[in-house]
């Protein structure tokens, strides 16, 4: 099964990426995922279910440790041929 996760961390800072946002991005960029897209208002990552769920666990834990007060995420099953 393939999954896609979309996530954001808060609080936002439009002038400079907060430590919790940097940590979350580092987690997904270093994970064994097939596709990662990071942006100022949201991030997405896609891959095998085990890899995505492992990355989600790490990004939530590490983001909270780095000062996030909220982590919002959505996980979707990606169907065959869907991107």
Short mmCIF file of N, CA and C in Angstrom, two decimals:
data_model
loop_
_atom_site.label_atom_id
_atom_site.label_comp_id
_atom_site.label_asym_id
_atom_site.label_seq_id
_atom_site.Cartn_x
_atom_site.Cartn_y
_atom_site.Cartn_z
N UNK A 1 0.84 -1.17 0.00
CA UNK A 1 0.00 0.00 0.00
C UNK A 1 0.89 1.24 0.00
N UNK A 2 0.47 2.23 -0.78
CA UNK A 2 1.18 3.51 -0.81
C UNK A 2 0.36 4.57 -0.09
N UNK A 3 1.07 5.45 0.60
CA UNK A 3 0.42 6.52 1.34
C UNK A 3 1.02 7.87 0.97
N UNK A 4 0.20 8.89 1.08
CA UNK A 4 0.66 10.27 0.94
C UNK A 4 0.30 11.01 2.22
N UNK A 5 1.27 11.69 2.80
CA UNK A 5 1.02 12.49 3.99
C UNK A 5 1.21 13.96 3.64
N UNK A 6 0.30 14.78 4.12
CA UNK A 6 0.41 16.23 4.02
C UNK A 6 0.48 16.73 5.45
N UNK A 7 1.43 17.64 5.73
CA UNK A 7 1.57 18.09 7.11
C UNK A 7 2.06 19.53 7.21
N UNK A 8 1.72 20.14 8.33
CA UNK A 8 2.25 21.45 8.71
C UNK A 8 2.56 21.41 10.21
N UNK A 9 3.47 22.28 10.61
CA UNK A 9 3.76 22.45 12.03
C UNK A 9 3.54 23.91 12.38
N UNK A 10 3.17 24.15 13.60
CA UNK A 10 2.93 25.52 14.07
C UNK A 10 3.64 25.73 15.39
N UNK A 11 3.93 26.95 15.76
CA UNK A 11 3.46 28.21 15.20
C UNK A 11 4.23 28.59 13.93
N UNK A 12 3.55 29.34 13.07
CA UNK A 12 4.14 29.83 11.83
C UNK A 12 5.05 31.02 12.10
N UNK A 13 6.03 31.18 11.26
CA UNK A 13 6.87 32.37 11.24
C UNK A 13 7.17 32.65 9.78
N UNK A 14 6.62 33.73 9.25
CA UNK A 14 6.78 34.02 7.84
C UNK A 14 8.16 34.58 7.49
N UNK A 15 8.89 35.05 8.49
CA UNK A 15 10.21 35.62 8.23
C UNK A 15 11.31 34.56 8.16
N UNK A 16 11.19 33.55 9.01
CA UNK A 16 12.22 32.52 9.09
C UNK A 16 11.59 31.20 9.52
N UNK A 17 12.05 30.12 8.90
CA UNK A 17 11.50 28.80 9.25
C UNK A 17 11.87 28.47 10.70
N UNK A 18 10.85 28.19 11.55
CA UNK A 18 11.15 27.82 12.93
C UNK A 18 11.84 26.46 13.01
N UNK A 19 12.49 26.23 14.13
CA UNK A 19 13.24 24.97 14.32
C UNK A 19 12.36 23.75 14.11
N UNK A 20 11.12 23.79 14.59
CA UNK A 20 10.25 22.62 14.44
C UNK A 20 9.93 22.33 12.99
N UNK A 21 9.80 23.37 12.16
CA UNK A 21 9.53 23.17 10.73
C UNK A 21 10.76 22.59 10.03
N UNK A 22 11.92 23.08 10.39
CA UNK A 22 13.16 22.57 9.80
C UNK A 22 13.35 21.10 10.15
N UNK A 23 13.11 20.75 11.40
CA UNK A 23 13.24 19.37 11.84
C UNK A 23 12.28 18.45 11.08
N UNK A 24 11.03 18.88 10.95
CA UNK A 24 10.03 18.06 10.24
C UNK A 24 10.46 17.83 8.80
N UNK A 25 10.94 18.86 8.16
CA UNK A 25 11.40 18.72 6.76
C UNK A 25 12.61 17.80 6.66
N UNK A 26 13.53 17.94 7.59
CA UNK A 26 14.71 17.07 7.59
C UNK A 26 14.31 15.61 7.75
N UNK A 27 13.33 15.35 8.60
CA UNK A 27 12.87 13.98 8.82
C UNK A 27 12.36 13.38 7.52
N UNK A 28 11.46 14.08 6.83
CA UNK A 28 10.89 13.49 5.61
C UNK A 28 11.89 13.46 4.47
N UNK A 29 12.78 14.45 4.42
CA UNK A 29 13.78 14.44 3.34
C UNK A 29 14.80 13.32 3.51
N UNK A 30 15.04 12.90 4.74
CA UNK A 30 16.01 11.83 4.97
C UNK A 30 15.36 10.45 5.05
N UNK A 31 14.05 10.40 5.02
CA UNK A 31 13.33 9.11 5.11
C UNK A 31 13.37 8.39 3.76
N UNK A 32 13.05 7.12 3.79
CA UNK A 32 13.04 6.30 2.57
C UNK A 32 11.71 6.48 1.84
N UNK A 33 11.47 7.72 1.37
CA UNK A 33 10.23 8.03 0.68
C UNK A 33 10.51 8.31 -0.79
N UNK A 34 9.50 8.10 -1.62
CA UNK A 34 9.67 8.26 -3.06
C UNK A 34 9.55 9.70 -3.52
N UNK A 35 8.69 10.47 -2.88
CA UNK A 35 8.44 11.84 -3.30
C UNK A 35 8.26 12.72 -2.08
N UNK A 36 8.97 13.84 -2.06
CA UNK A 36 8.86 14.80 -0.96
C UNK A 36 8.78 16.19 -1.58
N UNK A 37 7.80 16.97 -1.13
CA UNK A 37 7.65 18.34 -1.60
C UNK A 37 7.48 19.22 -0.37
N UNK A 38 8.42 20.13 -0.14
CA UNK A 38 8.32 21.01 1.02
C UNK A 38 8.02 22.42 0.55
N UNK A 39 7.21 23.11 1.33
CA UNK A 39 6.84 24.47 1.00
C UNK A 39 6.60 25.28 2.26
N UNK A 40 6.37 26.58 2.11
CA UNK A 40 6.22 27.44 3.27
C UNK A 40 4.93 27.21 4.06
N UNK A 41 3.89 26.69 3.41
CA UNK A 41 2.60 26.52 4.09
C UNK A 41 2.13 25.08 4.17
N UNK A 42 2.92 24.16 3.68
CA UNK A 42 2.55 22.76 3.75
C UNK A 42 3.60 21.90 3.08
N UNK A 43 3.60 20.65 3.44
CA UNK A 43 4.58 19.70 2.94
C UNK A 43 3.87 18.40 2.60
N UNK A 44 4.36 17.70 1.60
CA UNK A 44 3.81 16.40 1.26
C UNK A 44 4.95 15.41 1.09
N UNK A 45 4.64 14.16 1.37
CA UNK A 45 5.60 13.08 1.17
C UNK A 45 4.79 11.84 0.81
N UNK A 46 5.39 10.99 0.00
CA UNK A 46 4.69 9.80 -0.48
C UNK A 46 5.64 8.63 -0.52
N UNK A 47 5.10 7.45 -0.24
CA UNK A 47 5.91 6.25 -0.32
C UNK A 47 5.17 5.05 0.21
N UNK A 48 5.92 3.99 0.40
CA UNK A 48 5.40 2.75 0.97
C UNK A 48 4.81 3.05 2.35
N UNK A 49 3.74 2.36 2.70
CA UNK A 49 3.04 2.62 3.96
C UNK A 49 3.97 2.57 5.17
N UNK A 50 4.81 1.57 5.26
CA UNK A 50 5.71 1.46 6.41
C UNK A 50 6.66 2.65 6.49
N UNK A 51 7.19 3.08 5.35
CA UNK A 51 8.12 4.21 5.33
C UNK A 51 7.42 5.50 5.72
N UNK A 52 6.21 5.71 5.22
CA UNK A 52 5.46 6.92 5.55
C UNK A 52 5.11 6.94 7.04
N UNK A 53 4.60 5.83 7.55
CA UNK A 53 4.21 5.79 8.96
C UNK A 53 5.41 5.95 9.90
N UNK A 54 6.53 5.40 9.53
CA UNK A 54 7.75 5.58 10.32
C UNK A 54 8.18 7.04 10.30
N UNK A 55 8.11 7.68 9.13
CA UNK A 55 8.48 9.08 9.01
C UNK A 55 7.52 9.96 9.80
N UNK A 56 6.22 9.65 9.76
CA UNK A 56 5.23 10.44 10.50
C UNK A 56 5.50 10.37 11.99
N UNK A 57 5.79 9.18 12.49
CA UNK A 57 6.10 9.03 13.91
C UNK A 57 7.29 9.92 14.28
N UNK A 58 8.34 9.87 13.49
CA UNK A 58 9.54 10.65 13.79
C UNK A 58 9.29 12.15 13.65
N UNK A 59 8.55 12.56 12.63
CA UNK A 59 8.35 14.00 12.45
C UNK A 59 7.47 14.58 13.54
N UNK A 60 6.47 13.86 14.00
CA UNK A 60 5.63 14.36 15.09
C UNK A 60 6.46 14.46 16.37
N UNK A 61 7.15 13.41 16.72
CA UNK A 61 7.94 13.42 17.95
C UNK A 61 9.01 14.50 17.94
N UNK A 62 9.76 14.55 16.85
CA UNK A 62 10.89 15.50 16.78
C UNK A 62 10.42 16.94 16.65
N UNK A 63 9.32 17.17 15.94
CA UNK A 63 8.78 18.54 15.81
C UNK A 63 8.30 19.06 17.16
N UNK A 64 7.61 18.22 17.91
CA UNK A 64 7.16 18.64 19.24
C UNK A 64 8.35 18.92 20.16
N UNK A 65 9.37 18.08 20.08
CA UNK A 65 10.58 18.30 20.88
C UNK A 65 11.27 19.61 20.50
N UNK A 66 11.13 20.01 19.22
CA UNK A 66 11.78 21.23 18.72
C UNK A 66 10.92 22.48 18.90
N UNK A 67 9.77 22.34 19.57
CA UNK A 67 8.99 23.52 19.90
C UNK A 67 7.66 23.67 19.18
N UNK A 68 7.27 22.72 18.36
CA UNK A 68 5.95 22.83 17.72
C UNK A 68 4.86 22.77 18.79
N UNK A 69 3.84 23.60 18.61
CA UNK A 69 2.70 23.56 19.51
C UNK A 69 1.51 22.88 18.86
N UNK A 70 1.65 22.61 17.56
CA UNK A 70 0.59 21.92 16.82
C UNK A 70 1.20 21.27 15.57
N UNK A 71 0.82 20.04 15.32
CA UNK A 71 1.20 19.35 14.09
C UNK A 71 -0.10 18.89 13.44
N UNK A 72 -0.35 19.36 12.23
CA UNK A 72 -1.55 18.96 11.50
C UNK A 72 -1.11 18.05 10.37
N UNK A 73 -1.81 16.93 10.22
CA UNK A 73 -1.46 16.05 9.12
C UNK A 73 -2.68 15.31 8.61
N UNK A 74 -2.54 14.92 7.38
CA UNK A 74 -3.57 14.14 6.71
C UNK A 74 -2.85 13.03 5.95
N UNK A 75 -3.37 11.82 6.06
CA UNK A 75 -2.78 10.68 5.37
C UNK A 75 -3.82 10.10 4.44
N UNK A 76 -3.42 9.90 3.18
CA UNK A 76 -4.33 9.32 2.18
C UNK A 76 -3.68 8.09 1.56
N UNK A 77 -4.50 7.11 1.26
CA UNK A 77 -4.06 5.96 0.48
C UNK A 77 -4.00 6.41 -0.97
N UNK A 78 -2.88 6.12 -1.61
CA UNK A 78 -2.69 6.50 -3.00
C UNK A 78 -3.02 5.27 -3.86
N UNK A 79 -4.00 5.40 -4.73
CA UNK A 79 -4.40 4.30 -5.59
C UNK A 79 -3.45 4.11 -6.75
N UNK A 80 -3.57 2.97 -7.39
CA UNK A 80 -2.75 2.67 -8.56
C UNK A 80 -2.94 3.75 -9.63
N UNK A 81 -1.86 4.25 -10.17
CA UNK A 81 -1.92 5.25 -11.22
C UNK A 81 -2.22 6.65 -10.74
N UNK A 82 -2.46 6.84 -9.46
CA UNK A 82 -2.76 8.16 -8.90
C UNK A 82 -1.48 8.82 -8.44
N UNK A 83 -1.31 10.08 -8.71
CA UNK A 83 -0.13 10.84 -8.26
C UNK A 83 -0.57 12.15 -7.69
#
